[in-house]
Coordinates of C-alpha atoms in Angstrom, one line a residue:
X1 CA 0.0 0.0 0.0
X2 CA 1.1 3.6 -0.7
X3 CA 2.5 5.2 2.4
X4 CA 0.0 8.0 2.2
X5 CA -3.0 5.7 1.7
X6 CA -5.6 6.2 4.4
X7 CA -6.1 2.4 4.9
X8 CA -5.6 2.8 8.7
X9 CA -9.2 3.9 8.9
X10 CA -11.2 1.3 10.8
X11 CA -14.5 -0.1 9.5
X12 CA -16.2 2.0 12.3
X13 CA -14.5 5.1 11.0
X14 CA -15.6 4.4 7.4
X15 CA -19.2 3.7 8.4
X16 CA -19.3 6.9 10.4
X17 CA -17.9 8.9 7.5
X18 CA -20.3 7.2 5.0
X19 CA -23.2 8.1 7.3
X20 CA -22.1 11.7 7.5
X21 CA -21.9 11.9 3.7
X22 CA -25.3 10.3 3.3
X23 CA -26.8 12.8 5.8
X24 CA -25.2 15.7 3.9
X25 CA -23.1 16.8 7.0
X26 CA -19.8 16.5 5.2
X27 CA -18.9 16.4 1.5
X28 CA -17.0 13.6 -0.1
X29 CA -14.4 16.0 -1.7
X30 CA -13.0 16.6 1.8
X31 CA -11.4 13.1 1.6
X32 CA -7.8 13.6 0.6
X33 CA -7.5 10.1 -0.8
X34 CA -9.8 7.8 -2.8
X35 CA -9.6 4.3 -1.3
X36 CA -12.1 4.3 1.5
X37 CA -12.8 0.6 1.4
X38 CA -16.0 -1.0 2.7
X39 CA -14.0 -3.2 5.1
X40 CA -11.2 -2.8 7.6
X41 CA -8.7 -4.8 5.5
X42 CA -7.2 -4.0 2.1
X43 CA -9.7 -6.0 0.1
X44 CA -11.1 -4.0 -2.8
X45 CA -14.7 -5.2 -3.3
X46 CA -16.1 -5.2 -6.8
X47 CA -19.6 -5.4 -8.2
X48 CA -20.2 -6.4 -11.7
X49 CA -23.3 -4.9 -13.5
X50 CA -23.8 -6.6 -16.8
X51 CA -22.7 -10.2 -17.1
X52 CA -22.4 -10.8 -20.8
X53 CA -19.2 -11.6 -22.7
X54 CA -17.6 -8.2 -22.1
X55 CA -18.7 -8.1 -18.5
X56 CA -17.2 -11.5 -17.9
X57 CA -14.0 -10.4 -19.5
X58 CA -13.8 -7.2 -17.6
X59 CA -14.4 -9.0 -14.3
X60 CA -11.7 -11.5 -15.1
X61 CA -9.2 -8.8 -15.9
X62 CA -10.1 -7.0 -12.6
X63 CA -9.5 -10.2 -10.6
X64 CA -6.3 -10.9 -12.5
X65 CA -4.8 -7.5 -11.4
X66 CA -2.1 -7.7 -8.7
X67 CA -4.2 -6.1 -6.1
X68 CA -6.3 -7.8 -3.4
X69 CA -9.5 -7.7 -5.4
X70 CA -12.7 -9.7 -4.7
X71 CA -15.9 -9.9 -6.7
X72 CA -18.7 -9.7 -4.1
X73 CA -21.9 -8.9 -6.2
X74 CA -23.3 -9.4 -9.6
X75 CA -26.3 -8.0 -11.4
X76 CA -27.9 -8.7 -14.8
X77 CA -31.3 -8.4 -16.4
X78 CA -31.2 -12.2 -17.1
X79 CA -30.5 -15.0 -14.7
X80 CA -29.1 -17.3 -17.4
X81 CA -26.6 -14.7 -18.4
X82 CA -25.6 -14.0 -14.8
X83 CA -25.2 -17.7 -14.0
X84 CA -23.1 -18.4 -17.2
X85 CA -20.8 -15.6 -16.1
X86 CA -20.5 -16.9 -12.6
X87 CA -19.7 -20.4 -13.8
X88 CA -17.0 -19.0 -16.1
X89 CA -15.4 -17.0 -13.4
X90 CA -15.4 -19.9 -10.9
X91 CA -14.0 -22.4 -13.3
X92 CA -10.7 -24.1 -12.4
X93 CA -8.5 -22.4 -14.9
X94 CA -8.7 -19.2 -16.9
X95 CA -6.2 -17.1 -18.8
X96 CA -3.8 -19.9 -19.3
X97 CA -2.9 -21.5 -16.0
X98 CA -4.4 -18.7 -13.9
X99 CA -7.6 -19.1 -11.9
X100 CA -9.6 -16.4 -10.2
X101 CA -12.3 -18.6 -8.6
X102 CA -10.8 -17.9 -5.1
X103 CA -11.4 -14.2 -5.7
X104 CA -15.1 -14.7 -6.4
X105 CA -17.4 -14.5 -3.4
X106 CA -20.9 -14.1 -4.8
X107 CA -23.4 -16.4 -3.1
X108 CA -26.9 -16.6 -4.5
X109 CA -28.1 -13.8 -2.2
X110 CA -25.7 -11.4 -3.9
X111 CA -26.6 -12.3 -7.5
X112 CA -29.3 -9.8 -8.5
X113 CA -31.6 -10.3 -11.5
X114 CA -33.8 -7.7 -13.1
X115 CA -33.6 -4.1 -14.3
X116 CA -33.2 -2.9 -10.7
X117 CA -30.3 -5.3 -9.9
X118 CA -27.7 -2.6 -10.1
X119 CA -29.4 -0.7 -7.2
X120 CA -28.8 -3.8 -5.0
X121 CA -25.2 -4.6 -6.2
X122 CA -23.6 -1.2 -6.2
X123 CA -23.9 -0.5 -2.4
X124 CA -21.9 -3.7 -1.7
X125 CA -18.7 -2.7 -3.5
X126 CA -15.9 -0.2 -3.6
X127 CA -15.5 -0.5 -7.4
X128 CA -18.3 -1.0 -9.9
X129 CA -17.8 -2.6 -13.4
X130 CA -20.5 -1.4 -15.8
X131 CA -20.8 -3.6 -18.8
X132 CA -24.5 -3.8 -19.8
X133 CA -25.7 -2.7 -23.2
X134 CA -24.7 1.0 -23.4
X135 CA -28.2 2.4 -23.3
X136 CA -28.2 1.7 -19.6
X137 CA -24.8 3.2 -18.9
X138 CA -25.9 6.7 -18.0
X139 CA -28.3 5.6 -15.2
X140 CA -25.8 3.0 -13.9
X141 CA -22.9 5.5 -13.9
X142 CA -25.0 8.2 -12.2
X143 CA -26.0 5.8 -9.4
X144 CA -22.4 4.5 -8.9
X145 CA -21.0 8.0 -8.5
X146 CA -23.9 9.0 -6.3
X147 CA -22.9 6.1 -4.0
X148 CA -19.2 7.2 -4.1
X149 CA -17.9 4.3 -6.0
X150 CA -14.9 4.0 -8.3
X151 CA -15.9 2.9 -11.8
X152 CA -14.7 0.9 -14.7
X153 CA -17.3 1.3 -17.5
X154 CA -17.4 0.0 -21.1
X155 CA -17.8 2.2 -24.1
X156 CA -19.8 3.8 -25.5
X157 CA -21.2 5.4 -22.4
X158 CA -24.6 6.4 -23.9
X159 CA -26.7 6.1 -27.0
X160 CA -28.3 9.5 -27.2
X161 CA -27.5 13.2 -26.3
X162 CA -29.6 13.1 -23.2
X163 CA -27.5 10.2 -21.9
X164 CA -24.3 11.9 -22.8
X165 CA -25.3 14.9 -20.7
X166 CA -26.2 12.7 -17.8
X167 CA -22.7 11.1 -17.9
X168 CA -21.0 14.5 -18.2
X169 CA -22.9 15.7 -15.1
X170 CA -21.9 12.6 -13.2
X171 CA -18.3 12.9 -14.4
X172 CA -18.1 16.3 -12.7
X173 CA -19.4 14.8 -9.5
X174 CA -16.8 12.0 -9.8
X175 CA -14.0 14.6 -10.2
X176 CA -15.3 16.5 -7.2
X177 CA -15.3 13.4 -5.1
X178 CA -11.9 12.2 -6.4
X179 CA -13.4 8.9 -7.7
X180 CA -11.3 7.1 -10.3
X181 CA -13.2 6.4 -13.5
X182 CA -11.7 4.3 -16.4
X183 CA -13.6 3.9 -19.6
X184 CA -12.9 0.9 -21.9
X185 CA -11.4 2.9 -24.7
X186 CA -8.4 0.7 -24.2
X187 CA -6.1 2.2 -26.8
X188 CA -5.4 4.9 -24.2
X189 CA -3.8 2.1 -22.2
X190 CA -1.9 0.4 -25.1
X191 CA 1.8 0.9 -25.1
X192 CA 2.2 1.5 -28.9
X193 CA -0.5 4.2 -28.9
X194 CA 0.9 5.9 -25.8
X195 CA 4.4 6.1 -27.4
X196 CA 3.0 7.4 -30.7
X197 CA 1.0 10.0 -28.8
X198 CA 4.2 11.2 -27.0
X199 CA 5.8 11.8 -30.4
X200 CA 2.8 13.2 -32.4
X201 CA 4.6 16.5 -32.8
X202 CA 6.9 14.8 -35.2
X203 CA 4.2 15.2 -37.9
X204 CA 3.6 18.9 -37.1
X205 CA 0.0 20.2 -37.1
X206 CA -2.6 17.5 -37.8
X207 CA -4.5 18.5 -40.9
X208 CA -6.6 15.4 -41.6
X209 CA -7.2 11.9 -40.5
X210 CA -8.8 8.6 -41.5
X211 CA -10.4 5.9 -39.3
X212 CA -11.8 2.5 -40.2
X213 CA -13.8 -0.3 -38.6
X214 CA -14.7 -2.5 -41.5
X215 CA -15.5 -6.2 -41.0
X216 CA -18.1 -8.9 -41.3
X217 CA -20.3 -7.8 -38.4
X218 CA -21.4 -9.5 -35.2
X219 CA -23.9 -12.0 -33.7
X220 CA -27.6 -12.1 -34.2
X221 CA -30.0 -13.5 -31.5
X222 CA -33.3 -14.5 -33.2
X223 CA -36.7 -14.0 -31.6
X224 CA -37.8 -16.9 -29.5
X225 CA -41.3 -18.1 -28.7
X226 CA -42.9 -16.5 -25.6
X227 CA -40.5 -13.4 -25.5
X228 CA -42.0 -10.0 -24.9
X229 CA -40.9 -7.3 -27.2
X230 CA -38.7 -5.8 -24.5
X231 CA -37.0 -9.2 -23.8
X232 CA -36.4 -9.8 -27.5
X233 CA -34.8 -6.4 -28.0
X234 CA -32.7 -6.9 -24.8
X235 CA -31.5 -10.3 -26.0
X236 CA -30.8 -8.9 -29.5
X237 CA -29.6 -5.5 -28.2
X238 CA -27.0 -4.8 -30.9
X239 CA -29.7 -4.1 -33.5
X240 CA -31.6 -1.4 -31.6
X241 CA -30.4 2.1 -31.4
X242 CA -31.7 2.9 -27.8
X243 CA -29.6 -0.1 -26.5
X244 CA -26.6 -0.1 -28.8
X245 CA -26.2 3.3 -30.5
X246 CA -25.6 1.5 -33.9
X247 CA -22.2 0.0 -34.7
X248 CA -20.7 3.5 -35.4
X249 CA -21.0 4.0 -31.6
X250 CA -20.6 0.5 -30.3
X251 CA -17.5 -0.4 -32.2
X252 CA -16.2 2.5 -34.4
X253 CA -16.0 4.8 -31.3
X254 CA -12.6 3.3 -30.7
X255 CA -11.1 4.7 -33.9
X256 CA -13.0 8.0 -33.7
X257 CA -11.7 8.4 -30.1
X258 CA -8.1 7.9 -31.2
X259 CA -8.4 10.8 -33.6
X260 CA -10.1 13.0 -30.9
X261 CA -7.3 12.0 -28.5
X262 CA -4.4 12.9 -30.8
X263 CA -6.3 16.1 -32.0
X264 CA -6.9 17.2 -28.4
X265 CA -10.5 18.1 -29.2
X266 CA -13.8 17.1 -30.7
X267 CA -15.6 17.9 -34.0
X268 CA -17.9 20.9 -34.3
X269 CA -20.0 19.3 -37.1
X270 CA -20.5 16.3 -39.2
X271 CA -22.1 15.1 -42.5
X272 CA -22.1 11.8 -44.1
X273 CA -24.0 8.9 -45.7
X274 CA -25.0 5.4 -44.7
X275 CA -27.6 2.7 -45.0
X276 CA -28.5 -1.0 -45.1
X277 CA -27.1 -2.8 -48.1
X278 CA -27.2 -6.5 -47.0
X279 CA -28.3 -6.5 -43.4
X280 CA -32.0 -6.3 -43.9
X281 CA -33.6 -9.1 -42.0
X282 CA -36.3 -8.7 -39.3
X283 CA -33.7 -9.7 -36.7
X284 CA -31.4 -6.9 -37.9
X285 CA -33.7 -4.4 -36.2
X286 CA -33.1 -0.8 -37.2
X287 CA -29.4 -0.1 -37.5
X288 CA -27.4 0.5 -40.6
X289 CA -24.7 -1.8 -42.0
X290 CA -22.4 1.0 -43.2
X291 CA -21.6 4.6 -42.3
X292 CA -19.2 7.1 -43.9
X293 CA -18.8 10.4 -42.1
X294 CA -16.8 13.7 -42.5
X295 CA -16.1 15.1 -39.1
X296 CA -15.1 18.7 -39.1
X297 CA -12.9 20.1 -36.3
X298 CA -12.7 23.8 -35.3
X299 CA -9.3 24.2 -36.8
X300 CA -10.6 23.2 -40.3
X301 CA -9.1 19.7 -40.2
X302 CA -11.3 16.7 -41.3
X303 CA -11.6 13.1 -40.1
X304 CA -12.9 10.8 -42.8
X305 CA -14.5 8.0 -40.9
X306 CA -15.9 4.7 -42.2
X307 CA -17.4 1.6 -40.6
X308 CA -19.0 -1.3 -42.3
X309 CA -20.6 -4.7 -41.4
X310 CA -20.8 -6.5 -44.7
X311 CA -19.5 -10.1 -45.1
X312 CA -16.9 -10.6 -47.9
X313 CA -15.7 -7.0 -48.0
X314 CA -12.3 -5.6 -47.1
X315 CA -11.6 -5.8 -43.4
X316 CA -9.7 -3.0 -41.8
X317 CA -9.6 -1.6 -38.2
X318 CA -7.1 1.2 -38.1
X319 CA -6.3 4.9 -37.9
X320 CA -4.1 7.3 -39.9
X321 CA -3.2 10.9 -38.9
X322 CA -1.8 13.2 -41.5
X323 CA 0.2 16.3 -40.5
X324 CA 2.2 19.1 -42.1
X325 CA 5.5 17.1 -41.7
X326 CA 4.4 13.5 -41.9
X327 CA 2.0 10.7 -41.0
X328 CA 1.2 8.5 -38.0
X329 CA 0.2 4.9 -39.0
X330 CA -1.2 3.5 -35.8
X331 CA -1.6 0.0 -37.3
X332 CA 2.0 -0.1 -38.2
X333 CA 2.9 1.7 -35.0
X334 CA 5.2 4.1 -36.8
X335 CA 5.7 7.7 -37.9
X336 CA 6.9 8.5 -41.4
X337 CA 7.9 11.8 -43.1
X338 CA 6.9 12.8 -46.6
X339 CA 10.2 11.5 -48.0
X340 CA 9.4 8.1 -46.7
X341 CA 11.8 8.1 -43.8
X342 CA 10.7 6.4 -40.7
X343 CA 11.0 8.9 -37.9
X344 CA 9.9 6.4 -35.2
X345 CA 9.0 2.7 -35.1
X346 CA 7.5 1.2 -32.0
X347 CA 9.0 -2.1 -31.0
X348 CA 6.1 -4.6 -31.2
X349 CA 7.9 -6.9 -28.7
X350 CA 7.0 -4.3 -26.1
X351 CA 3.3 -4.3 -26.8
X352 CA 0.9 -5.0 -23.9
X353 CA -2.6 -6.3 -23.4
X354 CA -4.4 -3.0 -23.0
X355 CA -7.6 -4.7 -21.7
X356 CA -5.6 -6.0 -18.8
X357 CA -3.5 -2.8 -18.3
X358 CA -6.6 -0.6 -17.9
X359 CA -7.6 -2.7 -14.9
X360 CA -4.1 -3.1 -13.5
X361 CA -3.6 0.7 -13.4
X362 CA -7.1 1.4 -12.1
X363 CA -6.8 -1.0 -9.2
X364 CA -3.2 0.0 -8.4
X365 CA -4.3 3.6 -8.1
X366 CA -7.2 2.6 -5.8
X367 CA -5.0 0.4 -3.6
X368 CA -2.5 3.2 -3.3
X369 CA -5.1 5.8 -2.4
X370 CA -4.4 7.7 -5.5
X371 CA -6.8 9.7 -7.7
X372 CA -5.4 9.3 -11.2
X373 CA -8.2 8.5 -13.7
X374 CA -11.0 10.8 -15.0
X375 CA -11.9 9.1 -18.3
X376 CA -15.6 9.8 -18.1
X377 CA -15.6 13.2 -19.8
X378 CA -13.6 12.1 -22.8
X379 CA -15.6 8.9 -22.9
X380 CA -18.8 10.9 -23.0
X381 CA -17.5 13.3 -25.7
X382 CA -16.1 10.6 -27.9
X383 CA -19.5 8.8 -27.5
X384 CA -21.2 12.1 -28.6
X385 CA -18.8 12.2 -31.6
X386 CA -20.1 8.8 -32.7
X387 CA -23.7 9.8 -32.1
X388 CA -23.1 13.0 -34.1
X389 CA -21.9 10.8 -37.0
X390 CA -25.0 8.5 -36.7
X391 CA -27.3 11.5 -36.7
X392 CA -25.6 12.8 -39.8
X393 CA -25.9 9.5 -41.7
X394 CA -29.4 8.8 -40.6
X395 CA -30.6 12.3 -41.7
X396 CA -28.3 13.0 -44.6
X397 CA -27.9 16.5 -43.1
X398 CA -25.0 18.6 -41.6
X399 CA -25.4 18.1 -37.9
X400 CA -23.7 20.6 -35.6
X401 CA -22.2 19.5 -32.3
X402 CA -23.7 22.2 -30.1
X403 CA -27.2 21.8 -31.4
X404 CA -27.0 18.0 -31.1
X405 CA -25.6 17.7 -27.6
X406 CA -28.0 20.2 -26.3
X407 CA -31.0 18.8 -28.2
X408 CA -32.3 16.7 -25.3
X409 CA -32.9 13.8 -27.7
X410 CA -33.7 10.8 -25.5
X411 CA -34.2 7.4 -27.0
X412 CA -34.8 5.5 -23.7
X413 CA -38.1 3.8 -22.8
X414 CA -40.5 5.4 -20.3
X415 CA -40.3 2.3 -18.1
X416 CA -37.7 -0.4 -17.7
X417 CA -39.8 -3.5 -17.4
X418 CA -40.1 -6.7 -19.5
X419 CA -43.9 -6.1 -19.9
X420 CA -43.3 -2.4 -21.0
X421 CA -43.1 -1.2 -24.6
X422 CA -39.6 -0.4 -25.9
X423 CA -39.2 3.0 -27.7
X424 CA -39.3 1.3 -31.1
X425 CA -41.8 -1.3 -32.2
X426 CA -42.3 -3.5 -35.3
X427 CA -45.2 -3.1 -37.6
X428 CA -47.8 -5.9 -38.1
X429 CA -45.4 -7.8 -40.3
X430 CA -42.5 -7.7 -37.9
X431 CA -40.4 -5.0 -39.6
X432 CA -38.9 -2.1 -37.7
X433 CA -38.8 1.5 -38.9
X434 CA -35.4 2.4 -40.4
X435 CA -33.9 5.9 -40.8
X436 CA -34.2 7.3 -44.3
X437 CA -31.6 9.9 -45.2
X438 CA -33.4 13.0 -46.5
X439 CA -36.6 12.1 -44.7
X440 CA -35.4 11.4 -41.2
X441 CA -35.5 14.7 -39.2
X442 CA -34.3 16.0 -35.9
X443 CA -36.2 18.6 -34.0
X444 CA -33.5 21.3 -33.8

């Protein structure tokens, strides 16, 4: 433990301080350090909210960190998904010869099923992992920060401008309370990207950029007999905008975020095109299978961004930054001038697993009582960048950042319940409404 860490506090002291906070008698920002654990020892207690594949992976990585981490609570809308995750985490061997089952302490009474499960899991932990479909991220993040928890949350962090605003507001509270927040935009934690970023001035001023996420696409979960419309959409969440944000947000945000990071800012407007070329089935919901967007930054530079989910087409997931003196090829991990001279080449032998590193660094900071990570604001603004692109491709219009982020556009249902109606419904033949460029409008 860090010599300045306040882990000498007894459980009685912690409970007393927590009660004072809850009663409004003292403010959390008065704490000089961040690791006020929920026990008298150095165990960092974790709650997992969202037990699908990414949630299982994130929990595994948290438990594989070098710190004294224990999973103490789990929550998911579906019991089968939660139990599959629990079984995976408590198997004898994971990640080669490593096992984390001894770090999993989640008896049946701390496995919470349903839309409100997060409200029961979050109070039991020091750190919350948020890995549900992204439409739920704003309310889950808001609750975690309200309860003074450190957070790891997956990207994107919202699916609509109203959700982005909610995350931004909670991000300010997290900063005030000195709560560490890491967002799963893992390229920020990848050695090659970090080294390229340190040397980005070698290419001078960035004048343009390109970003790609082109591949075959992802899974489809077909409708099953007896499912309500809400359950079906939750099971097949990738294909509904209120849950996923479309693949420009759910996947391509990684590449878009890299450009924002290296640019040190966010676009002021966007225009583009997109549609459904091959992914047209009823189980493909309402999202597009391709997007091409021009993102315009305040300095006049442009990001040309493309993402595509069409089998048999060229696959490419990469970024390119073009400057006045040269280019950064992130995929090749090098920097080249306009005469073809390699100015810098990263040694691939030094590459890390960024998915593990983001957890290693987060839990090390918490164990040492350090406030080091405030990823939520950038996570929200890069999420908004991807939403801006989606709004541009859906409408076929130029969409301005300020108008979009302040539009109040909210895609979420009025009620989270399996018997409730989702915000988008199929027609009598089972087809969902799909955006039509030139006809789809936004009210601002």
